[in-house]
Every structure is written in C-alpha cells, then in structure tokens.
Amino acid sequence: MADIKKLAEMLKKLDDKLVSCMRCGMCQAVCPLFKETGRETDVTRGKLALLNGLAEQMLKDAKGVNEIVNRCLLCGTCQVNCPSGVQIVDIFLEARAILTGYFGLSPVKKAIFRGMLANPRFFNLLTTMGSTFQGVFTKKADELLGSSCARFNAPVVADRHFNSLATRPLRKTVGALDTPAGESGLKVAFFPGCVVDKMYPQVGEAAIAIFKHHGVGVYLPENQACCGIPVLTSGDRPTFDQLIEMNLALFADRDFDYLVTPCASCTATIKELWPHYYGGDRANLDKLAQIGKKTLDITEFIADHLLSAGDAAAAQPTTETVTYHDPCHLKNSLGITRQPRQLITAAGRTLVEMNEAGKCCGCGGSFNVAHYDISKKIGTAKADNIIASGAATVATSCPACMMQMTDMLSRRNKGLRVRHVIELYAEGLHRELVVKPQGGLPERA
Amino acid sequence: MSTKNASALAGKFAEIVGKDNVMTSENDRYAYSYDSAVLDPVMPGLVVRPTSSEALGRVVALCNEHGLPLTVRGAGTNLSGGTIPLLGGVVVLTNGLTRILEINEEDLYAIVEPGVVTASFAQEVARRGLFYPPDPGSQTVSTIGGNVAENAGGLRGLKYGVTKDYVMGMEFWDVEGRLIKSGSRTVKGVTGYNLHGLMVASEGTLAVFDKIILKLVPPPQAAKSMLAVFDSIAAASETVAAIIAAKIVPATLEMMDNFTIRTVDNFRRAGLPIDAAALLLIEVDGHPGQVADEAGVVERICREHRAREVKVAGDAAERNTIWQARRDALPALANLKPTCVLEDATVPRSKIPAMIAALDEISKKFQLTIGTFGHAGDGNLHPTILTDKRDKKEWLRVEKAIEEIFNQALALGGTLSGEHGIGLAKAGFLIKETGRATLDFSARLKKALDPKNILNAGKMAA
C-alpha cells in the first residue's frame, strides 16, 4: 500500500469542490441514511469533512474513511437540496475512484466487474444457467410479486425476497432487432439494461410493444454491456471505460433519433456520467456527448414524443389505483417527475400520491448488497408509505427500485403489485377499445 | 489530556448508554469536531448518544466525576462555534432524545425532549391546529434544545418574538446529575428563581437540558405578503420605521440590499428588479379583516415613502414567489464563493440606514464582497462576507472587517449577536459590549454552577 501522504495528495485534487461545503448541515434533513442512523459519518456533511480531514492529513484511518464514503446510496437528494450547490455526487464518485485506486478493488467486486460485467457473453451464459437451476435454491414466497425466498443462507442472498432470474431473458424472447421508423417517423436505439434483460424481460417486451404500436423503429443489438454504474460507483474506472467502449462500438455511428432505456440508472449514467467520467480515448468524447444528448428515459420519450393530446383519453379507465415512486436517478439526477405520472393516467389508472414519493427506496445498487440492514430499514419506510397510500399497485421507472420494493413489500404480504410504468401503459394500449380523438386527431385502429 | 481520559472511560459510558451509542474511532470523533461556524475543528475524546433521560443524567454525572469537558450537540448547525468541543472531552448527542412528550391543546403548551427537530415539532403542533412561531433558518434540522441554548430567532421575531418568549419551563441536569425543575405548565408562575430563563441562551455552559415546556399560540387565520421596491436604502428604512409608527407589527419584515437582489435574481432568474437599491418583503397576518386593513395601510406607507413599485401577492403561488426570493438569499450568496461568513450584529431598527452605510464603508475599506439581507423589522441584519478561507491574506482582512462590524453595531447602540450566539467566535468581543463587571458576574455564576468547568468550557464568558 502506498503511503498515506500520497493518498492525501490525490484527494487534494478535490479541494476546490470540497471547500464549497459550508458545513451548514442542511443535508441532515433529507439524507435517508442519516434518518435511520442519526450518525454524522452517514450524512454528507460528515463525509465531506472526513475527505477533507484525510486530504489535510489530520486523519490516519484512510480505510475507515473509504468504508464511510462507500456507505452512501448516491441518491443525490442532498445535492438537489444543498444550499451552497456543492457537487456532492461528483465528489463522491471521484473520491471513490481515488480510494479504490489506493486500496484496490475487493476480490468479489473484481471477479464480478472484470470477470463478468466486462464479458457480456459470459455474463449472459452464466445468468441463463443460473435461471435454470435457481429453483433448486429458491422457493416462491409471494406468487403475486414473483419474488422468491432463499432456501438457504448464501452470504449475498441472506433472507432477501428477490425476483427470480427470468427463465427466458429479453435477449431470448425478443432477440436482436433493427426495424425502420414507422408512422411516428422515429427510430430509437433500445438499451434495456441488465436488470430488465435478466430479471424483468416483460418490461422490455412492453417497450417493444409500445414502439410497435406507435410505429417507432427499433435498433436492439445483441451483447450490450452493462452501462457501468456499479463499476463507476465502486471506483473501478478502467472497467467503466471498457464497458463504455463496448457499448460505443454497438451504438456510435448508428442511425437513430433517440437512445431509450427503461432503467432510470442506465439513463442517468449514459446521459450524464459517460461523457463526464470516461477516461479513455479522447476521440470518443464527441461520440459520448452525441449519444448523451440523444438519450432519454423511456417515460420521457413516450410522454413527450409519442403521446398526443388524444391519448390521454385513449385507454379505457380501470378501477386500479396506482401510486408512483420517483427513482432517484430520474428525479434527482434528471429532474423527471411529470412524464411517468402522465403515462399512468394515460394508461387509464387512477394515480394516488404516496407520502415522500421522491424519497429513496434504499436500494442504491451495491449499497443494498453491502449494507442490507440499513437498506432494509429505508425500504421498509418506503413500503409503509406505499401501503398507506391505499393503492393496489406501485409503479416506478427503474428496475432496481422494482427489485427493492418487491423485496420490501413481499415481506408484508399485502398483495400489492410492483410494476414498471410502461407495463401499465402497454396494457392500456391493449385495452384501447374505443378511441376518442381530440383536437381533430385521426382515429387510430 | 481530556481526550485520553475520555477514551479510557468509554467502557463506563457504554454501561450507561449501550455500546452502540459510544463512538471512539478517529473518524467518528472527527465528524463531531465542527459545526457551521467558520472555525478550526477540535476532536472530542469520545461521543455518546444517550437515548433516555436517565442515561443523560448519568452521563453528565460521570463526566463531572472525572472532570471531563462536556459539549452538548443537537444538529451542530451553530454559527458561532458553540458546539465545537474546544477542550476535547465528551460530545453528548441529543438526537437519541427526540420525543414530543405532550401537546396540550387545552392549556396551550407542549413538553419536548431536547433532540426534537424544530420544524417537525412545528409541523406536529400545526396538525393540532396550533402554532409554534420561532423559525430559525436551520429549522428543518435544528433541535429545540439547541434553539433554547442559543435563543434562536428567525423571520417572525418582530411580531412573535424569539425562542425565549416560548420557554415556559424546563427540567435540566446539573453537573452532579441531579434533576432541577423550573417554571410550570401555567401562564403565570413565580415559584423560585427564573432558572429556565437563565438557561435560555446559556449555550450549554450551565446545565444540560432534559425536558422543555414550550408555549403554543393559536395560528393566524389569514396572511398577506407584499414586495416593495426602493431606489434608496434610506427610503426603505424610513418605510420600516413608518410601518411600526403606524402601530402595525408585520409578522415578517425583511430587507435585501442591491448586491443580494442581483445575486438572488441570478440564482433563480426570479425576475427581481436588479437595479433597485433595496427590497422590503412584508407579511401581515391575523384576523382576515385586520389583515386586509393592515395590508392596505402598509401598501400606502410604502408608496408614500417613495417605493417605486409595490407587488401584493394575490394567491398562494405569488406569496411563495416572494418568500422564495428571501429563502434564496443565503444559498445564492453562498454559491458565489467557497466560504461564506454569516454575521448577525444587530442595531435598533432606526439605525439600519447608518448600519448599511457602515457596511458599505467596511466592504470598500477591506476590499471584500459583502451582501446584506435580513430582519429589517427587528434591526437584525445579516451582512454576509463572501471569501475563500484558503486565501490567507484575504482572511486576515475578513477578520478585521468582522471586528469593525461589531464596533459599528455597538457604536450605534446595537448588540454583537442577534441570534447566532457568542460561542467561540465572539467570546473575545463580549467585554466590549458588556464590560468587565458583567464578565466577572457571569464567571462567578458559572463557577458556582459548574465548579470543575466541564460544561462547554471556553465558550462565551467561561
């Protein structure tokens, strides 16, 4: 291990950003982690102070600081509410890269990131095998939610109620696509993301059905790599760059109007983090900026580019009440809150707001794996709010949030459904028996 | 020394509060070495988090037994260094004591533990159809215990008063861990010394709060907000004086200077008049009839005093736009430079023009950027110095400017601190305002109540 002075010097690079925190402590009001623990090291002000202390060589326990900096959901709520506009998520991502560079990646992460994520074909093969044999290890707990209880205590599985790997992932049910633009005149590149591909293929299928319905051409290449968010948040920049380059080879120089994903985290990553944190060949930066500009969350794409005035009344109303959970990567990172709600209404559902709809579900990607106890507490608070809303279904627009909410709700056995917003919208299209055109729009078949 | 003693006693503290509520690691301790003041951090020897009243009392007694410095900490949002553990020792957190014990709707009082968050409390009170007016800027995180220890103010000070006006009584631990009771649940009460009054603004130097009895009031039924634009600070200040002279006491009466107006407008593109010398943001509240009358009179007074424009909020959205501008003042200024020194020297309201002229002078003399906004109605301005604490040369000028601000406020018959407290930041200036006799009197009081000088030593006069 290099000496701590060197680490301090590297962290000094963050000084200009760190100094803008005036220690006002307002982050204490919004941090979901702090709400559960009440510890200053869990809230942003404390973490920034510790990074500063390490950079100033006032602290010796760098390993401890590393653990503290990694004990964060990266939900970005503090940043949105920070009175002095500190670029908190950026500081944390940079700090994690510096600290990971210094301490190295944990063996487990190294195996997963470099052995699996950086080899999409192998990753696909492995998860397909996993789905074939998972019945041996898991039993169905709540049929409605489709979650499974682990039959034995594997270290990561613990007592989680997690979704089964799909028996047939999206890449098998849909396969590769390259269709021309239809009546919408638009063509999209579709990036389902790992979780949709391997756990929620029905969400990907809903997307394809919606594209077809609206006459949108689709480019869906095989062997898409992970967007890189788990790797970036773990500070593994070389693998992050590698994953970007794999995806770039598939998507750059292709002809499409928008790159659309049903995963809030993938959207935010491709749109904001790829251009900002890519450290490889400079020649790629322009391509990344171009792709970033074209990247849209799927609810934003449907609501703003496909939904015409007449569609609000398109779906036959149902009696199903739906409450919506704002994923951090949509609300905090991209400021998207209107479009998903609009789609729920367009799907003929009655939207009821839960309390704290914009509060993190506690998943935080690998945070859930490393700090399951706190993740569960934050998730339980979310489940309480969902149940209290009285809705029959909770919808969201991020598959990671879906996993977490499924886990939390399944424990409560309340019979609530967890759905992606576009699943509801796609169902609405099927139910579309009578179309009432408004504003002189042509009647659809 | 005290740091070493404190960590050696970690086991004893753990017996009282449980192992999980004692923090000894370097990183944990460092996270309690600062507050919101621009001052150097000092690490405590350990941090304890009692979760019951009884445990809190025993922690205090244990500290006293071993002569360990003890600093109580709520949300750590203090702007004068009051929660920095200057001599190390033990930081006692109150965020394990967060129960609202009673809200009495018949007798209009509430009893709370010290760690209750101000805004959550106010919200809970509002849910019962009552009102707890003190609203310090940090209310979404600040604690009632901290508010009482600092006598926190806020935007509603002019009409509704500050924290001290709502403390009806208290139970607190003396250094020996004995529970002391003062005040009552009744409006009237003259039993014994007004010890709870002594506790207000004592900045953690005299005792450790256990329970606080707070007064509640019925909420105003209506409110009307307006924004008046002026081409001179003098005209704005005269307007403030004229409103009060007309026997109208607005719930809030805030001012922003030109620099702050421009910064806020740039921050949110709020469409503020960036060429104006000053803005007054005014809200009157009360019975709907009274509100309509008073709003009319205030508007007329503004116009008579050369307001070039008066915008009266017609609905909730317009009202929110006006107050958003005020809420944006500090964040907008804080975004300009890395370090933001928020002062709160206060003058009699008639001296506001003189104080603003003096601040202008000071900003030129020391070549510093100062934005001024604040509670014009009660003379509590917030000159905000924007700087970078890493720039040592400029920082020296900042320190001199702060001293000059204090001197000017005192020369105008004002006070060092309206609501942020003395703590470490202003301890050295206390004598200028109060004199040697006052300091000696305070020191004797402190010595009698805390003979080993363990309670927040080094703060205020102690």
Short mmCIF file of N, CA, C and O in Angstrom, two decimals, chain B residues 230-237 276-278 306:
data_model
loop_
_atom_site.label_atom_id
_atom_site.label_comp_id
_atom_site.label_asym_id
_atom_site.label_seq_id
_atom_site.Cartn_x
_atom_site.Cartn_y
_atom_site.Cartn_z
N PHE B 230 -37.39 49.76 -3.73
CA PHE B 230 -36.93 51.12 -3.39
C PHE B 230 -35.65 51.47 -4.15
O PHE B 230 -34.82 50.60 -4.43
N ASP B 231 -35.50 52.78 -4.41
CA ASP B 231 -34.28 53.25 -5.07
C ASP B 231 -33.23 53.73 -4.08
O ASP B 231 -32.13 54.12 -4.48
N SER B 232 -33.57 53.74 -2.80
CA SER B 232 -32.53 54.04 -1.81
C SER B 232 -32.80 53.25 -0.54
O SER B 232 -33.96 52.96 -0.20
N ILE B 233 -31.71 52.87 0.13
CA ILE B 233 -31.80 52.15 1.40
C ILE B 233 -32.51 53.01 2.42
O ILE B 233 -33.33 52.52 3.20
N ALA B 234 -32.21 54.32 2.38
CA ALA B 234 -32.81 55.23 3.35
C ALA B 234 -34.33 55.19 3.25
O ALA B 234 -35.03 55.09 4.26
N ALA B 235 -34.84 55.23 2.02
CA ALA B 235 -36.30 55.21 1.84
C ALA B 235 -36.89 53.91 2.39
O ALA B 235 -37.94 53.93 3.05
N ALA B 236 -36.19 52.79 2.13
CA ALA B 236 -36.68 51.50 2.63
C ALA B 236 -36.69 51.50 4.16
O ALA B 236 -37.66 51.04 4.79
N SER B 237 -35.64 52.02 4.77
CA SER B 237 -35.56 52.03 6.23
C SER B 237 -36.61 52.94 6.83
O SER B 237 -37.23 52.62 7.85
N ALA B 276 -32.68 47.93 -8.28
CA ALA B 276 -33.21 48.51 -7.05
C ALA B 276 -32.14 48.55 -5.97
O ALA B 276 -31.27 47.69 -5.90
N ALA B 277 -32.21 49.59 -5.12
CA ALA B 277 -31.24 49.69 -4.02
C ALA B 277 -31.63 48.75 -2.89
O ALA B 277 -30.78 48.22 -2.18
N ALA B 278 -32.92 48.56 -2.72
CA ALA B 278 -33.37 47.68 -1.63
C ALA B 278 -34.77 47.14 -1.92
O ALA B 278 -35.56 47.76 -2.61
N ARG B 306 -41.76 56.61 -1.15
CA ARG B 306 -41.01 56.53 -2.42
C ARG B 306 -40.72 55.10 -2.88
O ARG B 306 -39.71 54.86 -3.52
#
